[in-house]
Coordinates of C-alpha atoms and ligand atoms in Angstrom, one line a residue:
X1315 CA 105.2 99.8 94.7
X1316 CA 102.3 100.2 92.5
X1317 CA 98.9 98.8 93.7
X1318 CA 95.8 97.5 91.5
X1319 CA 92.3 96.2 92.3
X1320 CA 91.8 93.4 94.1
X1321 CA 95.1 93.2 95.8
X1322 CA 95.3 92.5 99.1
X1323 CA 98.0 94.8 101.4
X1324 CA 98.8 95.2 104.6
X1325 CA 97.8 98.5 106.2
X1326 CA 97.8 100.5 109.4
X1327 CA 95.3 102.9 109.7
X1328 CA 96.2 106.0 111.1
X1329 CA 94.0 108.4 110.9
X1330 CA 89.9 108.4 111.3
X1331 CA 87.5 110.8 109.2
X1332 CA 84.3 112.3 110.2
X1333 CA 82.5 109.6 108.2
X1334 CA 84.1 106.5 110.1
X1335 CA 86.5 105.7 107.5
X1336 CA 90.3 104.9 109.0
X1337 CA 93.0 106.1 106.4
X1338 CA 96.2 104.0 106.3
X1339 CA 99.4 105.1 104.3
X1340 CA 100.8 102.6 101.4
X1341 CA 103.7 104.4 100.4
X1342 CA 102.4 108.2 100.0
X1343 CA 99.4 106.7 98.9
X1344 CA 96.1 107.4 101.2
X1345 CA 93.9 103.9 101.6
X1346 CA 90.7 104.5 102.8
X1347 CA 89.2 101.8 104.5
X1348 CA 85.2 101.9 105.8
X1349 CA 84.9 100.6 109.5
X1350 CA 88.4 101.0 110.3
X1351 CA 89.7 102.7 114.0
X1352 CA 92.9 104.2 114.5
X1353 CA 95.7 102.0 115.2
X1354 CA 94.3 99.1 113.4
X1355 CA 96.1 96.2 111.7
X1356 CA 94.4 94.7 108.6
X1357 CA 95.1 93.1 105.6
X1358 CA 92.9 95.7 103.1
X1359 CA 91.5 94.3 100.4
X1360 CA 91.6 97.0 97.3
X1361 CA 88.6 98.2 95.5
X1362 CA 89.5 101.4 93.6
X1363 CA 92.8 103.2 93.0
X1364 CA 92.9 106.6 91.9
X1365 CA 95.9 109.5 91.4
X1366 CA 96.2 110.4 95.2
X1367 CA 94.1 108.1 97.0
X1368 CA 92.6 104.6 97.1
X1369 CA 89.7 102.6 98.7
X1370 CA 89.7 99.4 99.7
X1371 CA 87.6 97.4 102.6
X1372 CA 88.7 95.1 105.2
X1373 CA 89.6 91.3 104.0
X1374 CA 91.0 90.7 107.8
X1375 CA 91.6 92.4 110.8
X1376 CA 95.1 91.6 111.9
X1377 CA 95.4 93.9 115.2
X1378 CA 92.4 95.4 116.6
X1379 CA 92.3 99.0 117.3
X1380 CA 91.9 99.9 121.2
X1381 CA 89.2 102.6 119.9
X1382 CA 87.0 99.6 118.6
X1383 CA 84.0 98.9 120.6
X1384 CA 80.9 96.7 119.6
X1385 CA 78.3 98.1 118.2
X1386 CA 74.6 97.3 119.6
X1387 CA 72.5 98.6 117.0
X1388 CA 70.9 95.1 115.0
X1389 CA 71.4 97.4 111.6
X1390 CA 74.3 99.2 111.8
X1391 CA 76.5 98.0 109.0
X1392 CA 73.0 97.4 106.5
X1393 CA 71.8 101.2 107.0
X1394 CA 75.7 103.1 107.2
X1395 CA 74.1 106.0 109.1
X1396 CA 76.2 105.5 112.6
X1397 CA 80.1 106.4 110.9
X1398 CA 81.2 105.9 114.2
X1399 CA 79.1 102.8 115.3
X1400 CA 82.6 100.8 115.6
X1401 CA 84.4 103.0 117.7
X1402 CA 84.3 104.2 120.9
X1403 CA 82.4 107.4 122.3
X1404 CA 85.8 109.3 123.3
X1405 CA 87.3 108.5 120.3
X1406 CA 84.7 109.9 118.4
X1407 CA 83.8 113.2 120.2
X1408 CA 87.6 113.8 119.9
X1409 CA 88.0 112.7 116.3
X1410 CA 85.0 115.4 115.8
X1411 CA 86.3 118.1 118.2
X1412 CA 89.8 117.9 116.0
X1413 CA 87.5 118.2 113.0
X1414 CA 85.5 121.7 114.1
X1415 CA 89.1 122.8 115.3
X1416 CA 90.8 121.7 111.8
X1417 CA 87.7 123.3 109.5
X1418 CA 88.8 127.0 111.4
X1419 CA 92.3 126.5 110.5
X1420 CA 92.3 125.3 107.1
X1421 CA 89.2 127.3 106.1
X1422 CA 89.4 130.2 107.9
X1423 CA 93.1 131.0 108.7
X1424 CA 91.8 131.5 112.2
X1425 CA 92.1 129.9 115.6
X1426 CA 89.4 130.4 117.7
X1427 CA 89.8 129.6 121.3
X1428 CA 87.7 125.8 120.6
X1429 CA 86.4 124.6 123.7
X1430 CA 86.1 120.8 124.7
X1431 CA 83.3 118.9 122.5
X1432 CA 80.1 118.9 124.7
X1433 CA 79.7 115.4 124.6
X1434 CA 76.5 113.5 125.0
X1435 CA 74.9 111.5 127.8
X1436 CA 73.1 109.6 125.4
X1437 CA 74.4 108.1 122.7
X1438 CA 71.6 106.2 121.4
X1439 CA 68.0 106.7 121.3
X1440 CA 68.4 110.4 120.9
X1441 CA 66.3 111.1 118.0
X1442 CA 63.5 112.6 118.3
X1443 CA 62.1 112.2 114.4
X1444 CA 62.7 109.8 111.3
X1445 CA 61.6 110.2 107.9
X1446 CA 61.5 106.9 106.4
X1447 CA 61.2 106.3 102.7
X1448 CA 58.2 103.2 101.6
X1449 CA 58.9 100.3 99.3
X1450 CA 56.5 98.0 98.9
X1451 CA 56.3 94.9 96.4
X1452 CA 53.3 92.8 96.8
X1453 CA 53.9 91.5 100.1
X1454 CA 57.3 92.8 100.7
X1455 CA 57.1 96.3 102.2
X1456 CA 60.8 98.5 102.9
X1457 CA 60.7 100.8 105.3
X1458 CA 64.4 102.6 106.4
X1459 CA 66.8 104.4 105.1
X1460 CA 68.3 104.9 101.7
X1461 CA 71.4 102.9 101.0
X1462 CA 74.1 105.8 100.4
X1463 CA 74.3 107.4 97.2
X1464 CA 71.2 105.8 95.8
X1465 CA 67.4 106.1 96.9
X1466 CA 67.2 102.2 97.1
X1467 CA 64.9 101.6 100.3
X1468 CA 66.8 99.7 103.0
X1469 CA 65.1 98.2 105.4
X1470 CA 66.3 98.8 108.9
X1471 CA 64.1 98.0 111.9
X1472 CA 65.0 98.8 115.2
X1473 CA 67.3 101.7 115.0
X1474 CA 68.7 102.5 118.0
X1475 CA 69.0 106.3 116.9
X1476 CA 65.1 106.0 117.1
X1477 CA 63.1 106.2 120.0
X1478 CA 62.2 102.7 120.9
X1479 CA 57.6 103.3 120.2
X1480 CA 58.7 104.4 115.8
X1481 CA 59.0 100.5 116.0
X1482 CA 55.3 99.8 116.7
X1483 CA 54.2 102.2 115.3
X1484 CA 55.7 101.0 111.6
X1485 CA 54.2 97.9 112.1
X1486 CA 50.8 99.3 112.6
X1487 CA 51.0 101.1 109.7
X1488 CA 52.6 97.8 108.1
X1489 CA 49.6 95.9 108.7
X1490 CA 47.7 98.6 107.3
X1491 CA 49.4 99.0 103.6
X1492 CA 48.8 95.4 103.7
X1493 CA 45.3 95.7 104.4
X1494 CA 44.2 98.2 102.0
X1495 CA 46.9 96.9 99.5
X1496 CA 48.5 100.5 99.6
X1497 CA 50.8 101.4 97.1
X1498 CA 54.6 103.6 97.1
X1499 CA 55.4 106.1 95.2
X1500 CA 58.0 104.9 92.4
X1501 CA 60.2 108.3 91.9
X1502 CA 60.9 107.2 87.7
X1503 CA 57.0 106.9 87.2
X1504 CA 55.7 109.5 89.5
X1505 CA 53.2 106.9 90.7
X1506 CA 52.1 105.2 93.7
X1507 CA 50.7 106.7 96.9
X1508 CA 52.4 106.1 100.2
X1509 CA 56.3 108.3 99.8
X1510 CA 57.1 108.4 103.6
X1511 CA 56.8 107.9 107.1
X1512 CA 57.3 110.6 109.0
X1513 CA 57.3 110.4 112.9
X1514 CA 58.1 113.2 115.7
X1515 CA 58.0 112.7 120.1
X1516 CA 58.9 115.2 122.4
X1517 CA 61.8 113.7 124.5
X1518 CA 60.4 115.8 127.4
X1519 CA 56.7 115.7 126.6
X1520 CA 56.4 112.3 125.6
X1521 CA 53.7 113.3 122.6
X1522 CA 53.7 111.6 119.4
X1523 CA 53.4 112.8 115.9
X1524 CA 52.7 110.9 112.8
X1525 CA 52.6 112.1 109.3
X1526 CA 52.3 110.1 106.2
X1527 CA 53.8 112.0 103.0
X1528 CA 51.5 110.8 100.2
X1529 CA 51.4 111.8 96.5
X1530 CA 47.4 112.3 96.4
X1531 CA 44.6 113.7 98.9
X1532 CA 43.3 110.7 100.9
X1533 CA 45.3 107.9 102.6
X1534 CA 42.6 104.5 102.2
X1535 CA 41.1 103.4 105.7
X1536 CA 42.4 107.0 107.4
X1537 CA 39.5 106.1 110.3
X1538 CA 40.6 103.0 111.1
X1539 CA 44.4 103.9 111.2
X1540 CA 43.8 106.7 113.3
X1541 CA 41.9 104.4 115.4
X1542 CA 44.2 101.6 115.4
X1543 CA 47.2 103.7 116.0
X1544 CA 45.6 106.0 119.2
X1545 CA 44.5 103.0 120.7
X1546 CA 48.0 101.1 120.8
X1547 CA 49.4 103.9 121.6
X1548 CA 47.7 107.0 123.4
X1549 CA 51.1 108.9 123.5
X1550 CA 49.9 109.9 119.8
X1551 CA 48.7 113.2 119.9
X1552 CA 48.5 114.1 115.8
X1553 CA 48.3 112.1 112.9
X1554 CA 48.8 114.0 109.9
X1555 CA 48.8 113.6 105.9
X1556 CA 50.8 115.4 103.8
X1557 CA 50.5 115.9 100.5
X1558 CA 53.3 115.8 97.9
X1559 CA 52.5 115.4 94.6
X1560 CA 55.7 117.1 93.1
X1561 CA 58.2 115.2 91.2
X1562 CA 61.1 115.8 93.5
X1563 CA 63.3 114.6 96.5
X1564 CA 62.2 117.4 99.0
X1565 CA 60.4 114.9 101.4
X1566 CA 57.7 117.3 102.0
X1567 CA 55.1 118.8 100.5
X1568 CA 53.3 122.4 101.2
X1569 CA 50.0 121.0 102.4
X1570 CA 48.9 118.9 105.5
X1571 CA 45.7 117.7 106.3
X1572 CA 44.9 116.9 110.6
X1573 CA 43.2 113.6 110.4
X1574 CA 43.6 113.1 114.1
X1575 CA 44.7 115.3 117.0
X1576 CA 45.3 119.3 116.8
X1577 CA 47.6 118.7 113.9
X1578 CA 50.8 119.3 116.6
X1579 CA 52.8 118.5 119.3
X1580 CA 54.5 120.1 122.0
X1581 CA 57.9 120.1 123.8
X1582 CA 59.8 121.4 127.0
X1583 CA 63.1 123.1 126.0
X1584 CA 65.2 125.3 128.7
X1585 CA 62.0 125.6 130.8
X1586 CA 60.0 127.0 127.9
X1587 CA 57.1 125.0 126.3
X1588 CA 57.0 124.6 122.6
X1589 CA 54.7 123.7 120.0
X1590 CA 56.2 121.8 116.7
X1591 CA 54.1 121.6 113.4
X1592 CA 54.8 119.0 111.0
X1593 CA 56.9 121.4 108.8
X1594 CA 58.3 123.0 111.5
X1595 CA 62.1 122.5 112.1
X1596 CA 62.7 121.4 115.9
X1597 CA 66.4 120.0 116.2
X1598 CA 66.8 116.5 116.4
X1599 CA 68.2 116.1 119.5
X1600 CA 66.2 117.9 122.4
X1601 CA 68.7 117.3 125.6
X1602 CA 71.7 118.7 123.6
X1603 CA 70.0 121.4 121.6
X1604 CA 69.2 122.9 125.8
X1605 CA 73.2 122.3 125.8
X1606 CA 73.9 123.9 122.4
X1607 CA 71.4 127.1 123.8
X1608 CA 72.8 127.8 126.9
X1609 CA 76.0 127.7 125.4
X1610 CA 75.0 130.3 122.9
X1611 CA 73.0 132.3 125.6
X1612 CA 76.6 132.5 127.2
X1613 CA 78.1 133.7 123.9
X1614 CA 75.7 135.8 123.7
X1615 CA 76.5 137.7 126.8
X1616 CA 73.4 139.6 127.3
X1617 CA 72.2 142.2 130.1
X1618 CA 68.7 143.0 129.7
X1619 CA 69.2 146.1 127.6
X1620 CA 69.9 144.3 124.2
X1621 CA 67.5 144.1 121.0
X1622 CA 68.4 140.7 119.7
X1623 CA 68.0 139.4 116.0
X1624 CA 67.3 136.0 115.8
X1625 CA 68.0 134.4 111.7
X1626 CA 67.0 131.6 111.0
X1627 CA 64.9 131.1 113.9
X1628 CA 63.0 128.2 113.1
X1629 CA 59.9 128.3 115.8
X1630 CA 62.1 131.0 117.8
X1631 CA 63.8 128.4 119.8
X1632 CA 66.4 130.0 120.5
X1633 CA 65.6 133.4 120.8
X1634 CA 63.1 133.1 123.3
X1635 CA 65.0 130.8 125.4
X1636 CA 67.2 134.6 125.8
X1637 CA 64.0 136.6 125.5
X1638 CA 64.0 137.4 129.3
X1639 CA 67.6 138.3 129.2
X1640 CA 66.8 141.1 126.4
X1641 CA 64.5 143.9 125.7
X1642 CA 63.6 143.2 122.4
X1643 CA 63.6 140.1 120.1
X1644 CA 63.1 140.0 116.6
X1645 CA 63.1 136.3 115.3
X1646 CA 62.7 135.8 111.3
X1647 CA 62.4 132.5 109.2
X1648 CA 61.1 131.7 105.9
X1649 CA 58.4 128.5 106.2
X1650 CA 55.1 130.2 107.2
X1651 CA 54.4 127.7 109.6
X1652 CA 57.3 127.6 111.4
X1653 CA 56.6 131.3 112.3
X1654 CA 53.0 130.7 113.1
X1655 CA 54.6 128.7 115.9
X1656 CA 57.2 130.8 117.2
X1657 CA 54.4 133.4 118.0
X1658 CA 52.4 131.0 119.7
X1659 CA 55.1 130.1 121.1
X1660 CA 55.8 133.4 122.7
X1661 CA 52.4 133.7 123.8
X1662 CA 51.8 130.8 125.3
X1663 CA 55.4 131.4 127.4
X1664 CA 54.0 134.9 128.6
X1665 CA 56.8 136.3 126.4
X1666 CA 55.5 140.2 125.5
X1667 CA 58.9 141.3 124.2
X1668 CA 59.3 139.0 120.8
X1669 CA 58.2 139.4 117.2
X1670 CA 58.8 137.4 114.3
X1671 CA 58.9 137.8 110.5
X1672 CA 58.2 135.2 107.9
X1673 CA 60.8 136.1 105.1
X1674 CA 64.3 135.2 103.7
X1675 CA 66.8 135.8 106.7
X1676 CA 69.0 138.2 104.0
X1677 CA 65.9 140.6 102.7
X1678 CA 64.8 140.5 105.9
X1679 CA 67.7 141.8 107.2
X1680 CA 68.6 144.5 104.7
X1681 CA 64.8 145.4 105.7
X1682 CA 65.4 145.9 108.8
X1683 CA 69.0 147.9 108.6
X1684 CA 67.1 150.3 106.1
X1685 CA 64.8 150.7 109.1
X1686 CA 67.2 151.7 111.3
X1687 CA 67.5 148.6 113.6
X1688 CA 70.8 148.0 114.9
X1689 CA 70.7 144.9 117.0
X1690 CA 73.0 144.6 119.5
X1691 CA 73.9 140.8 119.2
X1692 CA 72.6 138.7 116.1
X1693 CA 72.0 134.7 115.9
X1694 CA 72.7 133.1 112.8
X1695 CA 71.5 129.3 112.4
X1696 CA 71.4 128.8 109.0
X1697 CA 70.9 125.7 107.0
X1698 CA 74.2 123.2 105.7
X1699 CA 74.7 125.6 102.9
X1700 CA 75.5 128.6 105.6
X1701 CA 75.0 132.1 105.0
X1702 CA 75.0 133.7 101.5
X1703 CA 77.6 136.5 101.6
X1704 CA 74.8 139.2 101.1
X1705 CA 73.3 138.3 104.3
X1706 CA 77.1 138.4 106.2
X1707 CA 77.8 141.9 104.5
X1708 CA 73.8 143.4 105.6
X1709 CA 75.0 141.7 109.3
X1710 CA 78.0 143.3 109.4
X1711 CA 76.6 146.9 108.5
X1712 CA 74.3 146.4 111.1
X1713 CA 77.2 146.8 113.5
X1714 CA 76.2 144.0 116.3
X1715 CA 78.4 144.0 118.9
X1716 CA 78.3 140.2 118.7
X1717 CA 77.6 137.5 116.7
X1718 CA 76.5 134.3 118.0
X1719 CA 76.5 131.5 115.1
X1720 CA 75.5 127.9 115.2
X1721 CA 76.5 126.0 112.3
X1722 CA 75.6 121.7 111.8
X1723 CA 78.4 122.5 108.9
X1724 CA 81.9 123.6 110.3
X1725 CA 83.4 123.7 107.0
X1726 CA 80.7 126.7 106.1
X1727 CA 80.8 127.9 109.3
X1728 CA 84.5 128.3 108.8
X1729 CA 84.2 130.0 105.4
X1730 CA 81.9 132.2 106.4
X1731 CA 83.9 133.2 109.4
X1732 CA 86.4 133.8 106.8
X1733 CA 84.1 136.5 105.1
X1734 CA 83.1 137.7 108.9
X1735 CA 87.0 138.7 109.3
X1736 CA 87.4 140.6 106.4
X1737 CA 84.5 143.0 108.0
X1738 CA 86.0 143.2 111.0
X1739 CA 84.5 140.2 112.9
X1740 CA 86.6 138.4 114.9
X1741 CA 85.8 134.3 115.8
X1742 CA 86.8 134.8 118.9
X1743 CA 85.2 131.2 120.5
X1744 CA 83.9 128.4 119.6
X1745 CA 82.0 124.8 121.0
X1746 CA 81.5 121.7 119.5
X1747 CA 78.4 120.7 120.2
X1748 CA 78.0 116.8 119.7
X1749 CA 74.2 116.6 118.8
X1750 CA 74.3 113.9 116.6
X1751 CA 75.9 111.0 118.4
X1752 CA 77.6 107.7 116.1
X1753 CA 77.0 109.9 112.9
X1754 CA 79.3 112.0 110.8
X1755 CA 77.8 115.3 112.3
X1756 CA 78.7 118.0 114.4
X1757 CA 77.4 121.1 115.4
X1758 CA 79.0 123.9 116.2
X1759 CA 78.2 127.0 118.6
X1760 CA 80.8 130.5 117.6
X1761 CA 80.8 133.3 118.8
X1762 CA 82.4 136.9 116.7
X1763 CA 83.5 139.9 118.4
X1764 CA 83.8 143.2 116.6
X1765 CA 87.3 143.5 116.2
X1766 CA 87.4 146.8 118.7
X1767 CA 85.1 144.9 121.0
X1768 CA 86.5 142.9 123.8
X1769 CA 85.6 139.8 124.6
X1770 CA 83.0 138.8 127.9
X1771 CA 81.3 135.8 128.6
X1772 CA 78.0 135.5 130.8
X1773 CA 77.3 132.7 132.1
X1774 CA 74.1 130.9 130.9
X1775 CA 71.2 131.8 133.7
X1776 CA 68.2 129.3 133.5
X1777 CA 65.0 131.4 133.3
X1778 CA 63.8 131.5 136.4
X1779 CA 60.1 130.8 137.5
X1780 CA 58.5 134.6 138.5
X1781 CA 59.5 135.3 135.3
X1782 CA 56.6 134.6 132.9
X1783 CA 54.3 135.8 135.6
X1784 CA 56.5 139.0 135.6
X1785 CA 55.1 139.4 132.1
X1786 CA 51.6 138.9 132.3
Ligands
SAH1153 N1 67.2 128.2 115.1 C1 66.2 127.2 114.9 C2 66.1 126.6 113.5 C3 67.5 126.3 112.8 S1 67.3 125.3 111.3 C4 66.4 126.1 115.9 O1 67.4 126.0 116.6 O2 65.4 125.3 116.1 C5 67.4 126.5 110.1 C6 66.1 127.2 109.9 O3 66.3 128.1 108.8 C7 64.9 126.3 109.4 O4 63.8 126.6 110.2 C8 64.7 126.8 108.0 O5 63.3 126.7 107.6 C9 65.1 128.2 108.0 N2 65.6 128.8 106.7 C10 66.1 128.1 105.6 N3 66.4 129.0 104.7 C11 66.1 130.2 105.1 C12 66.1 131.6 104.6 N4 66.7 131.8 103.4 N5 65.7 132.6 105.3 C13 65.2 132.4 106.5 N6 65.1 131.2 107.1 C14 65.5 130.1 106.4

């Protein structure tokens, strides 16, 4: 039977995708239904129908899904960030294992051996960094999230994906735009100051970072705010301005301007200390990214004889959490600061055996085959968009014996495993990583074999503690 808009049907959902929406059958026709679990009963109400599919949302739930759990989080169905708020952690890590597994098949023609998901301990308060847009009308001031598909400021306080201090600390700087009657920046006129919040902590460390993104040079009462903000809360180490004038949605600008602090903060990841500038990317979850790493460093399978090319390295995370397991690193990434950091990084972790090269991860490479390098394993940790097929193509002339690549995207890590096989790399294993608990993401940890090579797996060995005075 034909359906229309606005008519209510009866659905069972019976499938769940990665962005939390359950997908009932009415006839062949696919419902999708936000906030749905597998194995519900509801009476959908329908909102849109289309050639192959429809959407609808729940009028009623008839029979509840044993996957539905309560969600805590104060904002969950205002903000839409946590897909996977209303159902429960199992369900989820295996609804996104299934996904990583399903990308590899349908993408790639391939099956990698796919480990179990490497679920989470924590499933809330992970975060380590938000970037909240500003809204502010007269007295009214926004500070959250943008409602999906739109830039319309939503305002979501208390998080739980957050740590629990970015609470007080908003409020400060509430009080503040209040104050001094500060403006935000209106994206159609290119006016107003204040663009967005920007807060880091080191899970480990317990240091603070704030930056606010503004379009001009000064933020009004900068002595006072750095003041008020230190003195509530002495975990603040930095607060920084950044300055974005551009018309445009990158959040960040080039520039940054230390109004308090060294301009920095630091973190502890697989026993090695590191230091994270505002532009720097660190990943968002530190106690899984040490799970992701070791993971990788087991991939990787190294000896001690291997020169290993880190792409992509961001401030050489992961590179020289292996660097005592190789004899030469090369780590190379494109924001200048971000490099800056990885070889302070090494130095500040006694590691003599790392260099790093601030350039695109494909010239860089081709660079570096023309010199004659031929690493024995290469990292790839590209951005969403993966790796362009130039880069896979100098990679594969470089002959590595392995390939270790970690991918937030398995639908481009599986098409650019595709490419990978045609030059002889084999996906030989993979792990889902879950590093973004309650949300639509997953990352993922592969490793490729040259096709004559076979496959060995080293354990992940901690560093252990003679070995940065071994180097000095
Ligand atoms: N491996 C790091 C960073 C991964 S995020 C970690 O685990 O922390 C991806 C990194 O690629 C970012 O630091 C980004 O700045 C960098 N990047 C993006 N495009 C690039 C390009 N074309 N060439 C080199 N690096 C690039």
């Amino acid at each position: 039977m034909e359906i229309k808009k606005n008519d209510i049907i009866d659905l069972e959902i019976g499938n769940c995708t990665l962005d939390g929406s359950g997908v009932g059958r009415y006839d062949s026709l696919a419902v999708f239904v936000p906030h749905t679990a597998r194995g519900d009963r509801i009476k959908a109400h329908i909102l849109k129908v289309k050639k192959n599919c429809a959407f609808a949302k729940i009028e009623e739930i008839l029979t509840p899904s044993p996957d539905r759990t309560e969600c805590p989080c104060p904002v969950y169905l205002k903000c839409g960030g946590c897909s996977f708020g209303h159902i429960k952690y199992e369900t989820e890590t295996a609804i996104k294992e299934n996904h990583v597994r399903e990308c590899f098949r349908r993408i790639a023609g391939a099956e990698p051996e796919t480990e179990p998901v490497i679920a989470a301990e924590k499933i809330y308060r992970y975060r380590n960094k938000a970037q909240f847009p500003v809204e502010i009308n007269g007295e009214e001031i926004k500070t959250g999230f943008y409602a999906s598909h739109s830039h319309r400021v939503i305002d979501c306080p208390g998080c739980l994906l957050q740590p629990e201090e970015f609470e007080g600390i908003i409020n400060i700087i509430r009080g503040h735009i209040l104050k001094f009657s500060i403006t935000s920046y209106d994206e159609t006129s290119g006016r107003g100051l204040l663009r967005h919040i920007y807060l880091r902590k080191g899970t480990k460390s317990g240091e603070i970072m704030v930056c606010l993104v503004i379009n001009g040079d000064s933020f009004p009462g900068e002595e006072e705010l750095c003041a008020r903000l230190s003195g509530k809360f002495p975990e603040i180490k930095s607060i920084v301005i950044n300055i974005n004038k551009d018309k445009t949605n990158v959040i960040l600008g080039k520039k940054c301007r230390t109004i308090y602090g060294d301009g920095y903060i630091s973190d502890y990841l697989c026993s090695l200390k590191f230091r994270i500038s505002p532009l720097s990317f660190y990943q968002v979850n530190r106690d899984q990214a040490e799970r992701l790493y070791e993971k990788a460093a087991e991939y990787a399978g190294l000896t001690g004889n291997e020169t290993l090319l880190d792409l992509y390295c961001g401030t050489g995370t992961i590179g020289l959490t292996m660097a005592h397991r190789v004899k030469k690193l090369i780590g190379v990434e494109i924001i200048g600061q971000a490099v800056k950091d990885a070889e302070l990084n090494a130095k500040e972790n006694g590691i003599k055996n790392a260099r790093f090269i601030c350039a695109d991860a494909a010239e860089a490479a081709r660079t570096l085959k023309d010199e004659g390098i031929s690493p024995d394993v290469i990292i790839l940790d590209p951005p969403r968009k993966g790796c362009s097929a130039e880069l896979i193509n100098t990679v594969s002339q470089m002959a590595p014996d392995r390939i270790v690549y970690v991918s937030c995207d398995p639908a481009t890590l599986a098409r650019d495993c595709k490419i990978f096989a045609g030059l002889g790399y084999r996906a030989v294993k993979a792990a889902p990583a879950d590093l973004f608990p309650r949300t639509g993401h997953v990352e993922t940890v592969c490793c490729l074999y040259h096709q004559k090579k076979d496959f060995i797996s080293v354990p992940y060995e901690p560093k252990d503690d003679g070995y940065m005075n071994l180097l000095k």
